[in-house]
Coordinates of C-alpha atoms in Angstrom, one line a residue:
I1 CA 0.0 0.1 0.0
S2 CA 1.6 3.4 -1.0
G3 CA 2.0 5.8 1.7
V4 CA 1.1 3.6 4.5
P5 CA 3.6 4.2 7.4
F6 CA 3.9 1.0 9.4
R7 CA 6.5 -0.7 11.8
L8 CA 6.7 -4.4 12.8
K9 CA 6.5 -5.5 16.4
E10 CA 9.6 -6.6 18.1
T11 CA 9.6 -10.3 17.9
Q12 CA 12.1 -13.3 18.3
S13 CA 13.7 -14.5 15.1
S14 CA 12.1 -17.7 14.0
S15 CA 14.3 -20.6 13.9
C16 CA 14.9 -22.6 10.6
E17 CA 14.2 -25.8 12.6
K18 CA 10.5 -27.1 12.8
Q19 CA 9.1 -26.8 16.2
V20 CA 8.3 -30.0 18.0
Q21 CA 4.5 -30.1 19.0
E22 CA 4.3 -33.4 20.8
V23 CA 6.9 -35.9 22.1
A24 CA 5.4 -39.5 22.7
L25 CA 6.1 -41.8 25.4
D26 CA 8.3 -44.0 23.0
G27 CA 10.4 -40.8 22.1
T28 CA 8.5 -40.0 18.6
E29 CA 8.5 -36.4 18.1
T30 CA 5.5 -34.7 16.4
Y31 CA 6.4 -31.5 14.6
V32 CA 4.3 -28.7 13.8
P33 CA 3.5 -28.4 10.0
P34 CA 5.0 -25.2 8.4
L35 CA 2.9 -22.3 7.4
S36 CA 1.6 -21.8 3.9
M37 CA 2.5 -18.3 2.3
S38 CA -1.0 -16.9 2.9
Q39 CA -0.8 -18.1 6.7
N40 CA 2.7 -16.8 6.8
L41 CA 1.6 -13.3 5.5
A42 CA -1.5 -12.9 7.8
K43 CA 0.8 -13.9 10.7
L44 CA 3.3 -11.0 9.9
A45 CA 0.3 -8.8 9.3
Q46 CA -0.8 -9.4 12.8
R47 CA 2.7 -8.3 14.1
I48 CA 2.2 -4.8 12.5
D49 CA 1.5 -2.1 15.2
F50 CA -0.8 0.6 13.5
S51 CA -0.9 2.6 16.5
Q52 CA 2.7 4.1 16.0
G53 CA 2.9 6.5 13.0
S54 CA 6.0 7.8 11.2
D55 CA 8.2 10.7 11.7
S56 CA 6.0 12.8 9.4
E57 CA 2.9 12.0 11.7
E58 CA 4.5 13.0 15.0
D59 CA 3.2 16.3 16.3
G60 CA 4.6 19.2 18.4
P61 CA 7.7 20.8 18.6
D62 CA 9.8 18.0 17.3
G63 CA 7.9 17.4 14.2
E64 CA 8.3 21.3 13.3
S65 CA 12.1 21.3 14.1
R66 CA 12.7 18.1 11.8
D67 CA 11.0 20.2 9.0
Q68 CA 13.1 23.1 9.8
D69 CA 16.2 21.1 9.7
R70 CA 15.1 19.6 6.4
D71 CA 14.6 22.9 5.1
R72 CA 18.0 24.4 6.3
D73 CA 19.9 21.5 5.1
R74 CA 18.3 22.3 1.5
E75 CA 19.2 25.9 1.8
W76 CA 22.8 24.9 2.6
G77 CA 23.1 22.5 -0.1
K78 CA 22.1 25.4 -2.6
Q79 CA 24.5 27.9 -1.1
E80 CA 27.4 25.4 -1.2
V81 CA 26.5 24.8 -4.9
E82 CA 26.5 28.4 -5.7
E83 CA 29.6 29.0 -3.8
E84 CA 31.2 26.5 -5.8
E85 CA 30.0 28.2 -8.9
G86 CA 31.4 31.6 -7.6
T87 CA 28.0 33.2 -7.4
V88 CA 26.5 34.1 -4.3
K89 CA 22.7 35.1 -4.1
F90 CA 20.7 36.7 -1.6
Q91 CA 18.6 34.2 0.3
P92 CA 15.1 35.4 1.3
S93 CA 13.2 34.4 4.4
L94 CA 11.0 31.4 4.4
W95 CA 7.5 31.3 3.0
P96 CA 4.8 32.2 5.6
W97 CA 2.4 29.6 4.5
D98 CA 5.0 27.0 4.4
S99 CA 3.7 25.2 7.7
V100 CA 0.1 25.2 6.6
R101 CA 1.0 23.6 3.3
N102 CA 2.9 21.0 5.1
N103 CA 0.0 20.2 7.4
L104 CA -2.6 20.1 4.4
R105 CA -0.2 17.7 2.8
S106 CA 0.1 15.5 5.6
A107 CA -3.7 15.5 5.8
L108 CA -3.9 14.5 2.3
T109 CA -1.8 11.7 2.8
E110 CA -3.6 10.3 5.8
M111 CA -7.0 10.5 3.7
C112 CA -5.2 8.5 1.1
V113 CA -4.2 6.0 3.3
L114 CA -7.7 5.9 5.0
Y115 CA -9.4 5.5 1.7
D116 CA -6.9 2.8 0.5
V117 CA -7.4 0.7 3.8
L118 CA -11.2 1.0 3.5
S119 CA -11.0 -0.1 -0.1
V120 CA -9.0 -3.0 0.9
V121 CA -11.3 -4.1 3.8
K122 CA -14.6 -3.5 1.8
E123 CA -13.7 -5.0 -1.6
K124 CA -12.0 -8.0 -0.4
K125 CA -10.1 -8.3 -3.6
Y126 CA -6.9 -6.8 -2.4
M127 CA -6.2 -8.5 0.8
A128 CA -8.0 -11.0 2.9
L129 CA -7.4 -11.2 6.8
D130 CA -8.2 -14.3 8.2
P131 CA -8.0 -15.0 11.8
V132 CA -4.7 -17.1 12.7
S133 CA -4.3 -19.0 16.3
Q134 CA -1.3 -17.5 17.9
D135 CA 1.1 -19.0 19.4
P136 CA -0.2 -21.2 22.4
S137 CA 2.7 -20.9 24.5
A138 CA 2.6 -17.1 24.3
A139 CA -1.1 -16.5 24.4
K140 CA -2.5 -19.1 26.7
A141 CA -0.3 -18.2 29.9
P142 CA -1.5 -14.6 30.3
Q143 CA -5.1 -15.8 29.5
V144 CA -5.1 -18.6 32.0
F145 CA -3.6 -16.0 34.8
Q146 CA -6.5 -13.3 33.9
L147 CA -9.1 -15.9 34.2
I148 CA -7.9 -17.2 37.6
S149 CA -7.9 -13.6 38.8
K150 CA -10.9 -12.7 37.4
K151 CA -12.7 -15.8 39.1
K152 CA -11.0 -15.0 42.3
S153 CA -12.3 -11.4 42.3
L154 CA -15.7 -12.4 41.4
A155 CA -16.0 -15.2 43.7
T156 CA -15.0 -12.7 46.5
A157 CA -17.6 -9.9 45.3
A158 CA -20.3 -12.8 45.1
Q159 CA -19.6 -14.0 48.6
L160 CA -20.0 -10.7 50.0
L161 CA -23.2 -10.1 48.1
L162 CA -24.5 -13.6 49.4
K163 CA -23.9 -13.0 52.8
G164 CA -25.5 -9.4 52.7
A165 CA -28.6 -11.0 50.8
E166 CA -28.9 -13.8 53.3
K167 CA -28.8 -11.4 56.2
L168 CA -31.7 -9.4 54.6
S169 CA -33.9 -12.3 53.8
K170 CA -33.4 -13.7 57.2
S171 CA -34.5 -10.3 58.5
V172 CA -37.5 -10.1 56.2
A173 CA -38.5 -13.6 57.0
E174 CA -38.3 -13.0 60.7
N175 CA -40.6 -10.2 60.4
Q176 CA -43.1 -11.9 58.1
E177 CA -43.0 -14.8 60.7
N178 CA -43.3 -12.6 63.5
R179 CA -46.3 -10.7 62.0
R180 CA -47.9 -14.0 60.6
Q181 CA -47.5 -15.6 64.1
R182 CA -49.2 -12.5 65.7
D183 CA -52.1 -12.8 63.4
F184 CA -52.4 -16.4 63.9
N185 CA -52.5 -16.2 67.3
S186 CA -55.1 -13.6 67.6
E187 CA -57.2 -15.5 65.2
L188 CA -56.6 -18.7 67.0
L189 CA -57.8 -17.1 70.2
R190 CA -61.0 -15.8 68.3
L191 CA -61.5 -19.3 66.9
R192 CA -61.1 -21.0 70.5
S193 CA -63.8 -18.5 72.0
Q194 CA -66.4 -20.3 69.6
W195 CA -65.1 -23.8 69.0
K196 CA -63.7 -26.7 71.3
L197 CA -59.9 -26.9 70.6
R198 CA -57.1 -29.2 71.8
K199 CA -53.5 -29.7 71.0
V200 CA -52.2 -33.2 70.3
G201 CA -48.4 -33.1 69.5
D202 CA -47.6 -30.6 67.0
K203 CA -51.2 -30.1 65.8
I204 CA -54.3 -28.1 66.6
L205 CA -57.5 -30.2 66.5
G206 CA -61.0 -29.2 67.0
D207 CA -64.4 -30.8 67.5
L208 CA -67.4 -30.3 65.5
S209 CA -69.5 -33.0 67.0
Y210 CA -72.5 -32.7 69.6
R211 CA -71.0 -35.1 71.9
S212 CA -70.7 -32.3 74.6
A213 CA -74.5 -31.7 74.2
G214 CA -75.5 -35.2 74.5
S215 CA -75.2 -36.6 70.9
L216 CA -74.5 -40.4 70.4
F217 CA -73.7 -40.3 66.8
P218 CA -70.3 -42.1 66.2
H219 CA -68.8 -39.7 63.8
H220 CA -66.0 -38.1 65.3
G221 CA -66.0 -34.6 63.7
T222 CA -62.4 -33.7 64.1
F223 CA -60.9 -30.7 62.0
E224 CA -57.5 -29.4 62.0
V225 CA -56.3 -25.8 62.3
I226 CA -53.6 -24.8 60.0
K227 CA -51.8 -21.5 59.1
N228 CA -52.5 -19.9 55.8
T229 CA -49.1 -19.3 54.1
D230 CA -50.3 -19.0 50.6
I231 CA -50.1 -15.2 50.5
D232 CA -47.1 -12.9 50.3
L233 CA -47.1 -10.5 53.1
D234 CA -44.7 -8.3 51.2
K235 CA -47.6 -7.5 48.5
K236 CA -50.9 -6.0 49.1
I237 CA -52.9 -8.0 51.6
P238 CA -56.6 -8.4 50.3
E239 CA -59.5 -7.5 52.5
D240 CA -60.7 -11.0 53.0
Y241 CA -57.2 -12.3 53.9
C242 CA -57.2 -14.8 56.9
P243 CA -54.0 -16.0 58.6
L244 CA -55.9 -19.2 59.8
D245 CA -57.6 -22.0 57.9
V246 CA -59.2 -25.0 58.8
Q247 CA -59.3 -28.4 57.3
I248 CA -62.5 -30.5 57.8
P249 CA -63.0 -34.2 56.9
S250 CA -63.9 -35.0 53.3
D251 CA -67.4 -36.2 54.0
L252 CA -68.3 -33.1 55.7
E253 CA -67.6 -30.6 53.0
G254 CA -70.2 -29.0 51.0
S255 CA -73.6 -28.2 52.4
A256 CA -76.7 -30.5 53.1
Y257 CA -80.1 -30.2 54.3
I258 CA -83.1 -32.4 55.2
K259 CA -86.0 -32.3 52.6
V260 CA -89.5 -33.4 53.8
S261 CA -92.3 -33.6 51.3
I262 CA -95.7 -34.9 50.9
Q263 CA -96.6 -36.7 47.5
K264 CA -100.3 -37.9 46.5
Q265 CA -99.1 -40.5 44.0
A266 CA -96.2 -42.8 45.3
P267 CA -93.8 -43.7 42.3
D268 CA -92.3 -47.1 41.9
I269 CA -89.7 -48.3 44.5
G270 CA -87.6 -49.1 41.6
D271 CA -87.5 -45.8 40.3
L272 CA -86.1 -44.4 43.6
G273 CA -82.6 -43.4 43.7
T274 CA -80.2 -40.9 45.2
I275 CA -81.7 -37.5 45.3
N276 CA -79.9 -34.6 44.5
L277 CA -81.5 -31.3 45.5
F278 CA -79.5 -28.1 45.8
R279 CA -80.6 -24.8 47.1
R280 CA -78.8 -21.6 46.5
T281 CA -76.2 -21.2 49.0
Q282 CA -76.7 -18.4 51.3
K283 CA -74.2 -15.4 51.1
P284 CA -72.1 -15.3 54.2
K285 CA -72.8 -12.3 56.4
A286 CA -70.5 -9.3 56.4
G287 CA -67.4 -9.6 58.7
A288 CA -67.7 -13.3 58.9
Q289 CA -64.3 -15.2 58.7
P290 CA -64.0 -18.0 56.1
W291 CA -63.1 -20.8 58.7
H292 CA -66.3 -19.8 60.7
V293 CA -68.6 -20.3 57.6
K294 CA -66.7 -23.6 56.7
L295 CA -67.2 -24.7 60.0
E296 CA -70.8 -23.7 60.3
A297 CA -71.5 -25.7 57.1
A298 CA -69.5 -28.8 58.0
Q299 CA -71.4 -28.9 61.5
N300 CA -74.8 -28.5 59.6
V301 CA -73.8 -31.4 57.5
L302 CA -73.0 -33.6 60.6
L303 CA -76.2 -32.8 62.2
C304 CA -78.1 -33.4 59.1
K305 CA -76.4 -37.1 58.7
E306 CA -77.0 -37.6 62.4
I307 CA -80.8 -36.9 62.0
F308 CA -81.1 -38.9 58.7
A309 CA -79.2 -42.0 60.5
Q310 CA -81.7 -41.9 63.6
L311 CA -84.5 -42.0 61.2
S312 CA -83.2 -44.7 59.1
R313 CA -82.5 -46.8 62.3
E314 CA -86.1 -46.0 63.7
A315 CA -87.5 -46.8 60.2
V316 CA -86.1 -50.4 60.1
Q317 CA -87.1 -51.1 64.0
I318 CA -90.8 -49.7 63.8
R319 CA -93.2 -52.2 63.1
A320 CA -96.2 -50.5 61.1
Q321 CA -98.9 -51.5 59.1
I322 CA -97.4 -50.3 55.9
P323 CA -93.5 -50.8 56.4
H324 CA -91.3 -47.9 56.0
I325 CA -88.6 -47.9 52.9
V326 CA -85.0 -46.7 53.3
V327 CA -83.6 -46.4 49.8
K328 CA -80.3 -44.7 49.8
N329 CA -80.5 -41.3 50.9
Q330 CA -84.5 -41.3 51.3
I331 CA -87.0 -42.6 53.5
I332 CA -90.6 -43.1 52.3
S333 CA -93.5 -43.8 54.7
Q334 CA -97.3 -43.8 53.9
P335 CA -99.3 -41.9 56.6
F336 CA -102.6 -42.0 54.8
P337 CA -103.6 -44.4 51.9
G338 CA -102.7 -42.7 48.5
L339 CA -100.3 -40.6 50.3
Q340 CA -96.5 -40.5 50.6
L341 CA -94.0 -38.7 53.0
S342 CA -90.6 -38.5 51.7
I343 CA -87.5 -37.7 54.0
S344 CA -84.5 -37.2 51.9
L345 CA -80.8 -36.3 52.8
C346 CA -79.4 -33.8 50.3
H347 CA -75.6 -33.4 50.4
S348 CA -74.1 -31.2 47.7
T349 CA -70.1 -31.2 47.4
A350 CA -67.8 -29.4 44.8
D351 CA -68.1 -32.4 42.5
K352 CA -71.8 -32.4 42.5
K353 CA -72.6 -28.9 42.0
N354 CA -73.7 -29.4 38.2
S355 CA -75.9 -32.1 39.2
R356 CA -79.5 -31.5 38.8
S357 CA -82.8 -33.7 40.0
S358 CA -85.9 -34.4 38.2
P359 CA -88.1 -31.2 37.7
E360 CA -91.2 -33.1 39.7
R361 CA -88.8 -33.5 42.8
T362 CA -87.7 -29.9 42.8
K363 CA -91.1 -28.2 43.1
P364 CA -91.2 -25.4 45.8
D365 CA -94.6 -26.6 47.0
D366 CA -93.2 -30.0 48.0
H367 CA -90.8 -28.8 50.5
L368 CA -92.3 -28.7 54.2
Y369 CA -89.9 -26.4 55.8
V370 CA -91.6 -26.4 59.0
L371 CA -90.9 -30.2 59.3
E372 CA -87.3 -29.7 58.6
H373 CA -87.2 -27.2 61.5
N374 CA -88.9 -29.4 63.7
L375 CA -86.8 -32.3 62.9
H376 CA -83.7 -30.3 64.0
Q377 CA -85.7 -28.9 67.3
M378 CA -86.3 -32.4 68.1
M379 CA -82.9 -33.6 67.7
R380 CA -81.8 -31.0 70.1
E381 CA -84.3 -31.9 72.7
F382 CA -83.1 -35.6 72.3
H383 CA -79.6 -34.3 73.0
K384 CA -80.7 -32.3 75.9
Q385 CA -82.6 -35.4 77.2
Q386 CA -79.7 -37.6 77.0
L387 CA -77.4 -35.2 78.6
S388 CA -79.7 -34.6 81.6
S389 CA -80.6 -38.3 82.1
V390 CA -76.7 -39.1 82.8
V391 CA -76.2 -37.7 86.2
M392 CA -73.9 -38.7 89.0
P393 CA -75.4 -41.6 91.2
R394 CA -76.3 -41.0 94.8
P395 CA -75.0 -42.7 96.8
A396 CA -71.7 -43.3 95.2
S397 CA -72.2 -47.1 95.4
A398 CA -75.3 -46.8 93.0
P399 CA -74.8 -48.2 89.7
F400 CA -73.9 -45.5 87.1
G401 CA -76.4 -45.0 84.4
H402 CA -80.0 -43.9 83.7
K403 CA -81.9 -42.5 86.6
R404 CA -84.7 -44.8 86.0
L405 CA -82.6 -47.8 86.0
R406 CA -81.2 -46.9 89.4
L407 CA -84.6 -46.3 90.9
A408 CA -85.7 -49.6 89.8
G409 CA -83.9 -51.4 92.3
P410 CA -85.3 -49.5 95.6
L411 CA -88.8 -49.3 94.1
A412 CA -88.7 -53.0 92.9
Y413 CA -89.8 -52.4 89.4
D414 CA -90.1 -55.6 87.1
K415 CA -89.0 -56.1 83.6
A416 CA -92.3 -54.7 82.1
E417 CA -92.3 -51.6 84.2
I418 CA -88.7 -50.6 83.2
S419 CA -89.4 -51.5 79.5
G420 CA -92.4 -49.0 80.0
L421 CA -90.5 -46.5 81.6
Q422 CA -87.8 -46.5 78.8
Q423 CA -90.2 -46.6 75.9
S424 CA -90.8 -43.2 74.1
E425 CA -91.7 -42.0 70.7
G426 CA -88.9 -41.7 68.3
L427 CA -88.1 -38.9 65.8
L428 CA -90.0 -40.9 62.9
E429 CA -93.0 -41.4 64.8
K430 CA -93.3 -37.8 65.9
I431 CA -92.4 -36.5 62.4
I432 CA -95.0 -38.7 60.8
K433 CA -97.8 -37.4 63.3
Q434 CA -96.5 -33.8 62.4
A435 CA -96.7 -34.5 58.6
K436 CA -100.5 -36.1 59.2
H437 CA -101.5 -33.0 60.9
I438 CA -99.9 -30.7 58.4
F439 CA -101.7 -32.7 55.6
L440 CA -105.1 -32.7 57.3
R441 CA -104.9 -28.8 58.0
S442 CA -103.9 -28.1 54.4
R443 CA -106.6 -30.2 52.9
T444 CA -109.3 -28.7 55.2
A445 CA -108.2 -25.3 54.2
K446 CA -108.3 -26.4 50.8
T447 CA -111.8 -27.7 51.0
I448 CA -113.0 -24.5 52.9
D449 CA -111.5 -22.2 50.3
G450 CA -112.8 -24.3 47.3
L451 CA -116.6 -24.0 48.7
A452 CA -116.0 -20.4 49.3
S453 CA -114.8 -19.7 45.6
R454 CA -117.6 -22.0 44.1
I455 CA -120.7 -21.3 46.2
E456 CA -121.6 -17.3 46.6
D457 CA -124.7 -17.8 48.4
P458 CA -124.5 -18.3 51.5
Q459 CA -121.0 -17.1 52.3
I460 CA -118.6 -19.2 54.1
Q461 CA -115.7 -17.6 56.3
A462 CA -112.8 -19.3 58.3
H463 CA -111.0 -17.7 61.1
W464 CA -107.8 -19.7 61.7
S465 CA -106.4 -19.6 65.1
N466 CA -102.7 -18.3 65.4
I467 CA -101.9 -20.3 68.6
N468 CA -101.6 -23.8 67.5
D469 CA -99.9 -27.2 68.5
V470 CA -97.9 -29.1 66.3
F471 CA -100.4 -31.8 66.5
E472 CA -103.7 -29.8 66.8
S473 CA -105.0 -26.7 65.0
S474 CA -108.2 -24.9 65.2
V475 CA -110.5 -23.0 63.0
K476 CA -113.8 -21.2 63.3
V477 CA -116.2 -21.4 60.4
L478 CA -119.2 -18.9 59.9
I479 CA -121.7 -19.2 57.5
T480 CA -123.4 -16.1 56.6
S481 CA -125.7 -14.3 54.2
Q482 CA -124.3 -10.8 52.5
G483 CA -126.0 -7.8 54.2
Y484 CA -127.8 -10.0 56.8
E485 CA -124.7 -11.0 58.8
Q486 CA -126.4 -9.5 62.2
I487 CA -129.7 -11.3 61.9
C488 CA -128.6 -14.5 60.3
K489 CA -126.0 -15.8 62.7
S490 CA -127.3 -19.3 62.6
I491 CA -124.3 -21.5 61.9
Q492 CA -121.2 -21.5 64.0
L493 CA -118.9 -24.3 63.6
Q494 CA -115.6 -24.9 65.5
L495 CA -113.4 -27.4 63.7
N496 CA -110.4 -29.1 65.9
I497 CA -108.0 -30.6 63.3
G498 CA -105.9 -33.5 64.7
V499 CA -103.7 -36.1 63.5
E500 CA -106.2 -38.4 61.9
Q501 CA -109.6 -36.8 62.4
I502 CA -111.7 -33.6 62.7
R503 CA -113.6 -32.9 65.7
V504 CA -116.6 -30.6 64.7
V505 CA -118.1 -28.5 67.7
H506 CA -121.6 -27.0 67.2
R507 CA -122.6 -23.7 68.9
D508 CA -125.1 -25.9 71.1
G509 CA -122.3 -28.2 72.1
R510 CA -123.0 -31.1 70.0
V511 CA -119.8 -32.8 68.7
V512 CA -119.3 -34.5 65.2
S513 CA -116.2 -36.5 64.5
L514 CA -115.0 -36.7 60.9
S515 CA -112.4 -38.9 59.4
H516 CA -109.5 -37.5 57.0
Q517 CA -111.4 -38.1 54.0
E518 CA -112.0 -34.8 52.1
Q519 CA -115.4 -35.6 50.7
E520 CA -116.7 -36.4 54.2
L521 CA -115.9 -32.8 55.3
Q522 CA -117.2 -31.3 52.0
D523 CA -120.6 -33.0 52.4
F524 CA -120.9 -32.0 56.1
L525 CA -120.3 -28.3 55.1
L526 CA -122.7 -28.4 52.2
S527 CA -125.4 -29.7 54.6
Q528 CA -124.8 -27.0 57.1
M529 CA -124.9 -24.4 54.4
S530 CA -128.5 -25.9 53.3
Q531 CA -129.6 -25.6 56.8
H532 CA -128.4 -22.1 57.1
Q533 CA -131.0 -21.1 54.4
V534 CA -133.7 -22.4 56.4
H535 CA -132.6 -20.8 59.5
A536 CA -132.0 -17.4 58.0
V537 CA -135.8 -17.4 56.8
Q538 CA -136.9 -18.3 60.3
Q539 CA -134.7 -15.5 61.8
L540 CA -136.3 -13.0 58.9
A541 CA -139.6 -13.9 59.5
K542 CA -139.3 -12.9 63.2
V543 CA -137.9 -9.7 62.1
M544 CA -140.5 -9.2 59.4
G545 CA -143.5 -9.8 61.8
W546 CA -144.3 -13.1 60.1
H547 CA -145.5 -16.3 62.3
V548 CA -143.3 -19.5 62.1
L549 CA -145.9 -22.5 61.7
S550 CA -143.2 -25.3 61.4
F551 CA -139.7 -25.9 61.3
S552 CA -137.4 -28.9 60.7
N553 CA -133.7 -29.5 60.1
H554 CA -134.4 -33.1 58.8
V555 CA -137.7 -33.4 56.7
G556 CA -138.9 -36.9 56.3
L557 CA -140.7 -36.2 53.2
G558 CA -139.8 -35.8 49.6
A559 CA -136.9 -37.0 47.7
V560 CA -134.0 -38.7 49.7
E561 CA -130.8 -36.3 49.5
S562 CA -127.6 -38.1 48.9
I563 CA -125.8 -35.6 51.0
G564 CA -127.3 -35.3 54.5
N565 CA -131.2 -34.2 54.9
A566 CA -133.4 -31.5 53.5
S567 CA -134.7 -29.1 56.0
A568 CA -138.0 -27.0 55.7
V569 CA -139.8 -24.2 57.3
T570 CA -143.3 -22.8 57.0
V571 CA -144.3 -19.1 57.8
A572 CA -147.4 -17.1 57.7
S573 CA -148.2 -13.4 57.1
P574 CA -149.1 -11.2 60.2
N575 CA -152.9 -11.4 59.1
G576 CA -152.6 -15.1 58.2
E577 CA -153.8 -14.7 54.7
Y578 CA -150.5 -15.8 52.9
A579 CA -148.2 -18.8 53.8
I580 CA -144.7 -19.6 52.6
S581 CA -143.1 -22.9 52.5
V582 CA -139.5 -23.2 52.0
R583 CA -137.8 -26.6 51.5
N584 CA -133.8 -26.8 50.9
G585 CA -131.6 -29.7 50.5
P586 CA -127.8 -30.0 49.8
E587 CA -128.4 -31.5 46.4
S588 CA -131.7 -30.8 45.4
G589 CA -131.5 -27.1 46.2
C590 CA -134.2 -24.5 47.2
K591 CA -137.9 -24.8 46.6
V592 CA -140.2 -21.9 47.6
L593 CA -144.1 -22.4 47.8
V594 CA -146.7 -19.7 48.5
Q595 CA -150.2 -20.3 49.7
F596 CA -152.8 -17.7 48.9
P597 CA -156.0 -17.0 50.4
R598 CA -159.4 -19.0 49.4
S599 CA -161.2 -15.6 48.3
Q600 CA -158.5 -15.1 45.4
T601 CA -159.3 -18.6 44.3
K602 CA -162.5 -20.4 43.3
E603 CA -165.4 -20.9 45.8
L604 CA -165.6 -23.9 47.8
P605 CA -168.0 -26.4 46.3
K606 CA -170.9 -27.1 48.4
S607 CA -170.6 -30.1 50.4
D608 CA -172.4 -31.8 53.6
V609 CA -169.2 -31.6 55.3
I610 CA -168.6 -27.7 55.2
Q611 CA -171.8 -26.3 56.7
E612 CA -170.6 -22.9 58.1
A613 CA -169.3 -20.0 56.1
K614 CA -166.3 -19.2 58.5
W615 CA -164.4 -22.0 56.6
S616 CA -164.5 -20.0 53.3
H617 CA -161.6 -17.9 54.9
L618 CA -159.2 -21.0 54.8
R619 CA -156.2 -20.5 52.4
G620 CA -156.1 -22.3 49.3
P621 CA -153.6 -24.9 47.7
Y622 CA -149.9 -23.9 47.4
K623 CA -148.3 -22.5 44.3
E624 CA -144.5 -22.8 43.6
V625 CA -142.7 -19.6 42.9
Q626 CA -140.1 -19.5 40.0
W627 CA -137.3 -18.5 42.1
S628 CA -134.5 -18.0 39.3
R629 CA -136.8 -15.1 38.1
M630 CA -137.0 -13.3 41.5
E631 CA -135.1 -10.2 42.0
G632 CA -132.3 -10.0 44.6
R633 CA -128.7 -10.6 45.1
N634 CA -129.0 -13.7 47.3
F635 CA -131.7 -15.9 48.9
V636 CA -132.5 -13.9 51.9
Y637 CA -132.9 -10.8 50.1
K638 CA -135.4 -12.5 47.6
M639 CA -137.4 -13.7 50.6
E640 CA -137.3 -10.5 52.2
L641 CA -139.0 -8.8 48.8
L642 CA -141.4 -11.8 48.7
M643 CA -142.5 -11.3 52.3
A644 CA -142.8 -7.5 51.9
A645 CA -145.0 -8.1 48.8
L646 CA -147.4 -10.5 50.7
T647 CA -147.8 -8.2 53.8
P648 CA -150.9 -6.1 53.6
C649 CA -150.5 -2.8 54.1
P650 CA -151.6 -0.9 57.5

């Protein structure tokens, strides 16, 4: 390259001999192959030190002095030549722009060199620079020392950083653990104030069962208290964070309840299976802890299982006319013919949330919530009875056990008396009686409401008592006519609804017992409504000034009624000229006859029997009134208009 100043690095002169690469154990020497011309050129090119420039590139006063010496030598040479020629001329001073010219020339030279170097590197056609491995003996030694020194320095720095990080992490972990421990202890104290806890080894166990309240259910009901370490306390703590968590048994997870329903048509036993009925889970109260909600749900599941186990045990042991059926999680009983009582244990877990039951079993009308509440209440009463029965014996030598058994010895009870003392109604018998009463009460209300909506005249009213017993209810039934409630209070009934029958108490004290059949109650009320019309005519006649000639609740003449008996009444006008006869039956309906005076009819035929003229004032035959064409809103109002029309003016 023209104009490129360079200088070779100082290196040792290469020996002509080949270098030995390896000496084997047997003395065989392996030589390094000689370099080719291109490799030798590249190796020599690597030794060039381009950082040092030529003398012309050096700056400062040294470079300027060299230029001045060079010019001075040139002038001296000219002077010597001129002296030799014998002619001495005047030499002027140097050109003022000579230094500028020299700098520009050196800059141009450097630019030319830079251009040549860029051309060589870019076009690759002048020279190719290939990397060549340096002498391993000269290059590896310093690299190894540098690597070892760097490794030691990095190891020392890393050790210091690790020690600092370890101290910081220990401090943070201790703070977190202290904070978590404080929160855990405070939450554990709150849990202990509401639930029974005990420490077994390194575990904290709790009790969900009702054994302390008198329960005999064999389930252990044990849960474990654990720390909640799933959250990083360095980050933002959520509002619902709790440092304490509970682990309950798998068979108590989810929610459960007892479903009691009454169905009129019993399905086949083969169609009965596991019923899965799930209600919407209630939202937890604001401020309630997650462990409290979980423990309450688990304890409710345990109580429902205990209730169902007790009912199943009694269903198998009790001997009934129609045996009770226990199928999986359902108990079936028949309190009345054609009626089915179903008690089901509905337990929902996380795996069964998506399952649904048949639509006919999920009707809201089927579920008797009052019986479910009564089951829970009776189970708690059973717990209280069991707890109160186990008392300490007095004296201390007496047998430990039930109080009645201890009294059996001093009072000389025999086996029959002891068994009689121990016998009591179970949960199943009580719940069946309550179901019978509820069904009979609902059937009675439905019958009364049906008659009230179907029959407008007379009106029937029912006044239910708010204070009832689980086995007995009462309702007061009034039969009145619209607008005449004050004068026509003839029928007042008191219905006492029991478990299997209905007792009807009249106003006069008469008692009638009815069975659980719906038709029997309906027929009785229809007969009472029929008698009310006749009683209303009797009361109206007294108000209007008419005379009651005859009255009977059970007429022996005429067509026989399929429901009860017909009743009749006969009333006469104040002057005795007109008479009205009313006959009313539950099935035949109402029939009204009017008897007019003899003067308005044909004269009496002459007869030897009737000799005097006074017999001519007797009333004539009866004529039936077309009652459907009479004006009036009800039967009593029409009867009032008829009496008013037949009453003579004063």
